[in-house]
Coordinates of C-alpha atoms in Angstrom, one line a residue:
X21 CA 89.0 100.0 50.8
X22 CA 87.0 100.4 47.4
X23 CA 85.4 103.1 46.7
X24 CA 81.8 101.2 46.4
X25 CA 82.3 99.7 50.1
X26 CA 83.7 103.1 51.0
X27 CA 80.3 104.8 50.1
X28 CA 78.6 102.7 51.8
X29 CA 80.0 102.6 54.9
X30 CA 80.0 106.4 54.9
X31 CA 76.2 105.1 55.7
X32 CA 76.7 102.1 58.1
X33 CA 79.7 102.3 60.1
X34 CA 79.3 99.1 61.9
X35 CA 80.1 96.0 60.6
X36 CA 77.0 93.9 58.6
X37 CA 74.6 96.2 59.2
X38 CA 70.8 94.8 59.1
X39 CA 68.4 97.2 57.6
X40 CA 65.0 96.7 59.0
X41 CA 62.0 97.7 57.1
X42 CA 58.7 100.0 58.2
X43 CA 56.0 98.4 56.2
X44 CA 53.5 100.9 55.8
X45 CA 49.6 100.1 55.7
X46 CA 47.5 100.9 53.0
X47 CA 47.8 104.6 51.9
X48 CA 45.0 106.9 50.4
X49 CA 44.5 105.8 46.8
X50 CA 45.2 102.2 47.4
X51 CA 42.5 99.3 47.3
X52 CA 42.5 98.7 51.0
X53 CA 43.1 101.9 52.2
X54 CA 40.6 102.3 55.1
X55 CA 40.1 105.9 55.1
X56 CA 42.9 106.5 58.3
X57 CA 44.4 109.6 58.9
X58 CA 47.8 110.7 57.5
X59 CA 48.7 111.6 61.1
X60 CA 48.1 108.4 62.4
X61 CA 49.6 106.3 59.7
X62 CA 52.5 108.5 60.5
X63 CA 52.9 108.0 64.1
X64 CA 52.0 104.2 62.9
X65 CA 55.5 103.8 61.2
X66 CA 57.0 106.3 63.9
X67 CA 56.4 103.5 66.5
X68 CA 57.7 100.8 64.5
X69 CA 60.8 102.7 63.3
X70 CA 61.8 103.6 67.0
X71 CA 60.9 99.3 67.9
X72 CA 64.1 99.4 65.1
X73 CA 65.7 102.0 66.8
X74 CA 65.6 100.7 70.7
X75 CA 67.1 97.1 69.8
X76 CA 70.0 98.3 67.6
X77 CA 69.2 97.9 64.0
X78 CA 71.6 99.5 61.4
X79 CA 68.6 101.7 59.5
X80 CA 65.3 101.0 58.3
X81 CA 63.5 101.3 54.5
X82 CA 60.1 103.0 54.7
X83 CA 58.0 100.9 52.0
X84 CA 53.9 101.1 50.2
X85 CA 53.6 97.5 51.6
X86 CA 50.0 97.9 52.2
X87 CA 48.9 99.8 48.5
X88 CA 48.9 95.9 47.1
X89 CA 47.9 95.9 44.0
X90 CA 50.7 97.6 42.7
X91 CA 51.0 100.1 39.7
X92 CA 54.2 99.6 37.9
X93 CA 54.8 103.6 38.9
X94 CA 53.3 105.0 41.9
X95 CA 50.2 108.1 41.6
X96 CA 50.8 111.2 42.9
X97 CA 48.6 110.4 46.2
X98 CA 51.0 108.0 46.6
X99 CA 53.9 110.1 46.1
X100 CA 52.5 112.4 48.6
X101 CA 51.5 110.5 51.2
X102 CA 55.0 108.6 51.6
X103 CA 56.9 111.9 51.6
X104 CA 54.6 112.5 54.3
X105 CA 55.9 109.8 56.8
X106 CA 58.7 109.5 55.1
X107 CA 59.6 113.4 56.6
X108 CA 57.7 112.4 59.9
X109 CA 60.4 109.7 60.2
X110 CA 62.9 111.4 60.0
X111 CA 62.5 114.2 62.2
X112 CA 61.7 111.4 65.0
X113 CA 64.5 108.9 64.6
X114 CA 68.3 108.8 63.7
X115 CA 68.4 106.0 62.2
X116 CA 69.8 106.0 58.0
X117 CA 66.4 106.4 56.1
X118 CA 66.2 104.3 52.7
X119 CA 62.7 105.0 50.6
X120 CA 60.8 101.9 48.3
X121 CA 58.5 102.6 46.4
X122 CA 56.4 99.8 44.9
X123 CA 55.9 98.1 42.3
X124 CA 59.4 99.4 41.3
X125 CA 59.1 103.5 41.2
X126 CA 62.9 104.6 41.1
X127 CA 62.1 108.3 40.6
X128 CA 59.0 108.5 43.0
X129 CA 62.2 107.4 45.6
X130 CA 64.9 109.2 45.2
X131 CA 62.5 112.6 44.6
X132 CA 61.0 111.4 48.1
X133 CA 65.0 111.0 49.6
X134 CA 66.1 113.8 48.8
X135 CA 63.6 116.2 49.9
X136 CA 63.5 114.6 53.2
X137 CA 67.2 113.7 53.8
X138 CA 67.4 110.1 53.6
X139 CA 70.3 108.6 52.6
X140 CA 69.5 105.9 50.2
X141 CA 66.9 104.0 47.6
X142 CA 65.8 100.7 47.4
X143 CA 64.7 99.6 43.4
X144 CA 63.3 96.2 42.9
X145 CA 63.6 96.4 39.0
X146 CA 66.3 98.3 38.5
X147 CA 68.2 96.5 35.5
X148 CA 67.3 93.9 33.4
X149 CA 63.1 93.1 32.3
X150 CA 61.2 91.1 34.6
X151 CA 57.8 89.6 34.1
X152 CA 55.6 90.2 37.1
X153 CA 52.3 90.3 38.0
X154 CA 51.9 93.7 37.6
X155 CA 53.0 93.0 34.0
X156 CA 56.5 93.9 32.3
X157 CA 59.3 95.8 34.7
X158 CA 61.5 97.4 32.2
X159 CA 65.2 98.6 33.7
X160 CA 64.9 102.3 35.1
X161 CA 68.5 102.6 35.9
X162 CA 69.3 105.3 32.8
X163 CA 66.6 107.6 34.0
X164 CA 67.3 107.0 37.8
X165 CA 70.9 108.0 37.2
X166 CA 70.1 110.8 35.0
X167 CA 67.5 112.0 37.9
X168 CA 69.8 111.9 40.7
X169 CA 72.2 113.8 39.0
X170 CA 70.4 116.5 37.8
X171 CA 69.0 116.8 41.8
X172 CA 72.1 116.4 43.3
X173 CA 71.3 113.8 44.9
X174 CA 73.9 111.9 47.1
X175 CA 71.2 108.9 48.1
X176 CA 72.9 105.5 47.2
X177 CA 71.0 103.1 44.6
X178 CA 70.5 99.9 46.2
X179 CA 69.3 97.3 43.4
X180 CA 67.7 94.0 43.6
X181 CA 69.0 91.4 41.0
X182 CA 66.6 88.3 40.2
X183 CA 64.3 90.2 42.7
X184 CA 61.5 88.2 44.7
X185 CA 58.0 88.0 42.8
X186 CA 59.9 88.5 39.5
X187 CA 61.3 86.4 36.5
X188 CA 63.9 88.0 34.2
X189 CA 63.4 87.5 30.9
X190 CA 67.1 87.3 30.3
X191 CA 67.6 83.8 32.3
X192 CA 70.8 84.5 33.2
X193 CA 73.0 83.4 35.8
X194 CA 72.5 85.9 38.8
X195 CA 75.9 86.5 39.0
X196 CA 76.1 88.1 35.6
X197 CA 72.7 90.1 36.4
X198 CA 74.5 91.7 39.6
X199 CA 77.5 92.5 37.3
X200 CA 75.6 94.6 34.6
X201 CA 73.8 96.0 37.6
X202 CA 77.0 97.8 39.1
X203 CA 78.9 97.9 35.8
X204 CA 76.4 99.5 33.2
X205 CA 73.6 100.3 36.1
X206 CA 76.0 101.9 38.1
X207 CA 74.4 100.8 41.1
X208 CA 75.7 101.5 44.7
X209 CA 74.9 98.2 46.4
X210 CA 73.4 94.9 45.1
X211 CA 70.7 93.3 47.2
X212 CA 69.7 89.1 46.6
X213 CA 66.5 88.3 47.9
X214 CA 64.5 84.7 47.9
X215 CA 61.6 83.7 45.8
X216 CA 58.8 85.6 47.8
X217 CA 58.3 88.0 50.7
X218 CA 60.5 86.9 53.5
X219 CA 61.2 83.9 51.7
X220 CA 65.1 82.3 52.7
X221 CA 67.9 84.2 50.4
X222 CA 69.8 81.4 48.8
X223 CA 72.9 81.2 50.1
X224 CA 74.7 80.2 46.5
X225 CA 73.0 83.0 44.9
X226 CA 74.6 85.7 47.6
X227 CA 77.7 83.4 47.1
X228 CA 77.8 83.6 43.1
X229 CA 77.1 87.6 43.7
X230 CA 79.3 88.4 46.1
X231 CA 82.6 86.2 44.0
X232 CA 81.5 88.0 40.9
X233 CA 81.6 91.5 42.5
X234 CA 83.8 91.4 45.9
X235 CA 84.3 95.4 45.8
X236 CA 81.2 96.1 46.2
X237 CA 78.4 95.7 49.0
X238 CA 76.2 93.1 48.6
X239 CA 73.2 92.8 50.6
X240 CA 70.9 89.2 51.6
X241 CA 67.6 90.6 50.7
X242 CA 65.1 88.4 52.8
X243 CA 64.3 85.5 55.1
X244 CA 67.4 86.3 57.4
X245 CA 66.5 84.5 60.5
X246 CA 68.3 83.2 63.4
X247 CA 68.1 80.3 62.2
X248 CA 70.5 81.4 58.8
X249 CA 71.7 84.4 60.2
X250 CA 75.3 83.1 61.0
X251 CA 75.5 81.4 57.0
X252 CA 74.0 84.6 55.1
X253 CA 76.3 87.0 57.3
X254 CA 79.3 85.1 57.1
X255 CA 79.0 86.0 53.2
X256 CA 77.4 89.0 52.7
X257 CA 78.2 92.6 53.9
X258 CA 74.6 92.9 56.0
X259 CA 71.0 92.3 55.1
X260 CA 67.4 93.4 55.1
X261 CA 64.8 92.1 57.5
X262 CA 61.0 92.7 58.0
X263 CA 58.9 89.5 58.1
X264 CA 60.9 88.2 60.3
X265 CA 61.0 90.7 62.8
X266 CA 56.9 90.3 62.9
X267 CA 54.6 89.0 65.1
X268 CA 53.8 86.1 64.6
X269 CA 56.1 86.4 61.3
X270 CA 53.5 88.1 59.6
X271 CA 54.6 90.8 57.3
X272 CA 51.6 93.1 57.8
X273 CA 51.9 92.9 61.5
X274 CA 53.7 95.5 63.4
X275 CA 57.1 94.5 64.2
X276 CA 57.9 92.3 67.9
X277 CA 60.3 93.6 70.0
X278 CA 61.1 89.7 71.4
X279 CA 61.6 88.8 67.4
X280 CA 63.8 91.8 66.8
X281 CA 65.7 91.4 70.0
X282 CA 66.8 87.7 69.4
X283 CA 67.6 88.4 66.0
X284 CA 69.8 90.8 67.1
X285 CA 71.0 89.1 69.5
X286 CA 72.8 86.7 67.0
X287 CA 73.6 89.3 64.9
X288 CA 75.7 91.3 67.4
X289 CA 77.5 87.6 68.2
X290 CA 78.3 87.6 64.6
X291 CA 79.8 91.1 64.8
X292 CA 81.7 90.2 67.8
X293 CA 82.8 87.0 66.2
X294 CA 83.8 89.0 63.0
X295 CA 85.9 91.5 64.9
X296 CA 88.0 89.0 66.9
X297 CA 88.9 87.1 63.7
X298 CA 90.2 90.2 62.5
X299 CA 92.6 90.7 65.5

């Protein structure tokens, strides 16, 4: 086994393992915060965490969902308040622990994982310039590496390439982005999402990705449904889920146990499938 794909399954033993994501409401600072309590934003993402918990799900990535509009790099109260749930998280579930911090605040994330433990980072913009609507996402990887190494830090670096609600400037083929992304960005894993927020992942792009760089994990980024589960899976080494997993399939809802089961459901299938072929 390669050494990238030997790194991360030092994280998730199991076969594709599906990440879900805590969406966290508005914190203090943001435009819609509502003036709620740390404590019970807390036990908020507590409760939705252990929803990923009880039906099986690989780990989960606690994320500033809510703080829309984004700054490029997140405040201090920011800062604060995620490493706040962030540590209430994982004191109360066992689940692998990944930290976002939006719009794209690589060093806000790993500072946040390693002072509570968790085990890896999610960066939108980690290579590469992207236009969004926040403005111009220059790449952070060269300070992000340089930052975990002078921690210590052992968190893994999971990168977006042609990321959701982004354009890079480069235009070029996605295949070639993910390369320079574990090549020069030294990045651990390499995530392809859709267009927007649980928008489908394209199933040539995680194809293109996954030909270019097959020693290393690649990741289907959104959308995964039960409907593309068996396609996106058949390629990639696992994904990331939250709208899906919603009520109603709305992102800012709290997560339904029926939606998470089902998708589950198939995913275990696909598991089970995956292991006899292998006999």
């Amino acid at each position: 086994m390669h050494e990238p794909m030997e790194r991360f399954r030092s994280v998730f033993s199991e076969p594709k393992p599906v990440i879900g994501m805590v969406h966290l409401p508005p914190l203090p600072g943001a435009p819609r915060y509502n003036g709620a309590q740390m404590a019970d934003i807390a036990e908020y993402a507590i409760s939705e965490a252990r929803k990923l918990e009880e039906t099986g799900y690989s780990g989960l990535i606690v994320e500033n969902f809510g703080d829309a509009m984004f700054y490029k790099r997140a405040r201090p109260e920011t800062i604060a308040a995620m490493t706040y749930v962030a540590k209430a998280l994982a004191d109360a579930v066992s689940l692998p622990m990944g930290i976002c911090v939006l719009q794209s605040d690589a060093i806000a994330a790993i500072s946040i994982a390693h002072v509570v433990g968790a085990r890896f980072v999610r960066v939108p913009y980690y290579t590469e310039t992207y236009v969004v609507d926040a403005g111009l996402m220059e790449s952070c990887a060269a300070d992000e590496l340089r930052f975990r190494k002078l921690l210590g830090s052992d968190a893994l670096i999971f990168a977006d390439v042609h990321i959701k609600h982004g354009y890079p400037l480069s235009q070029r083929p996605i295949q070639e982005s993910a390369e320079d992304a574990v090549h020069r960005g030294l990045a651990d894993v390499v995530i392809v999402t859709g267009k927007k927020t649980g928008g489908p992942t394209n199933v040539e792009d995680v194809q293109k990705v996954k030909t270019q760089i097959p020693q290393y994990p690649v990741l289907a980024g959104s959308g995964i449904s039960t409907a593309d589960a068996h396609i996106l899976l058949g390629i990639a080494d696992g994904a990331i889920v939250g709208t899906n997993l919603k009520i109603n399939g709305d992102t800012e809802s709290p997560i339904d146990l029926c939606r998470a089961k089902e998708l589950m459901t198939v995913i275990q299938g696909i598991r089970q499938q995956e292991g006899d072929d292998q006999r």
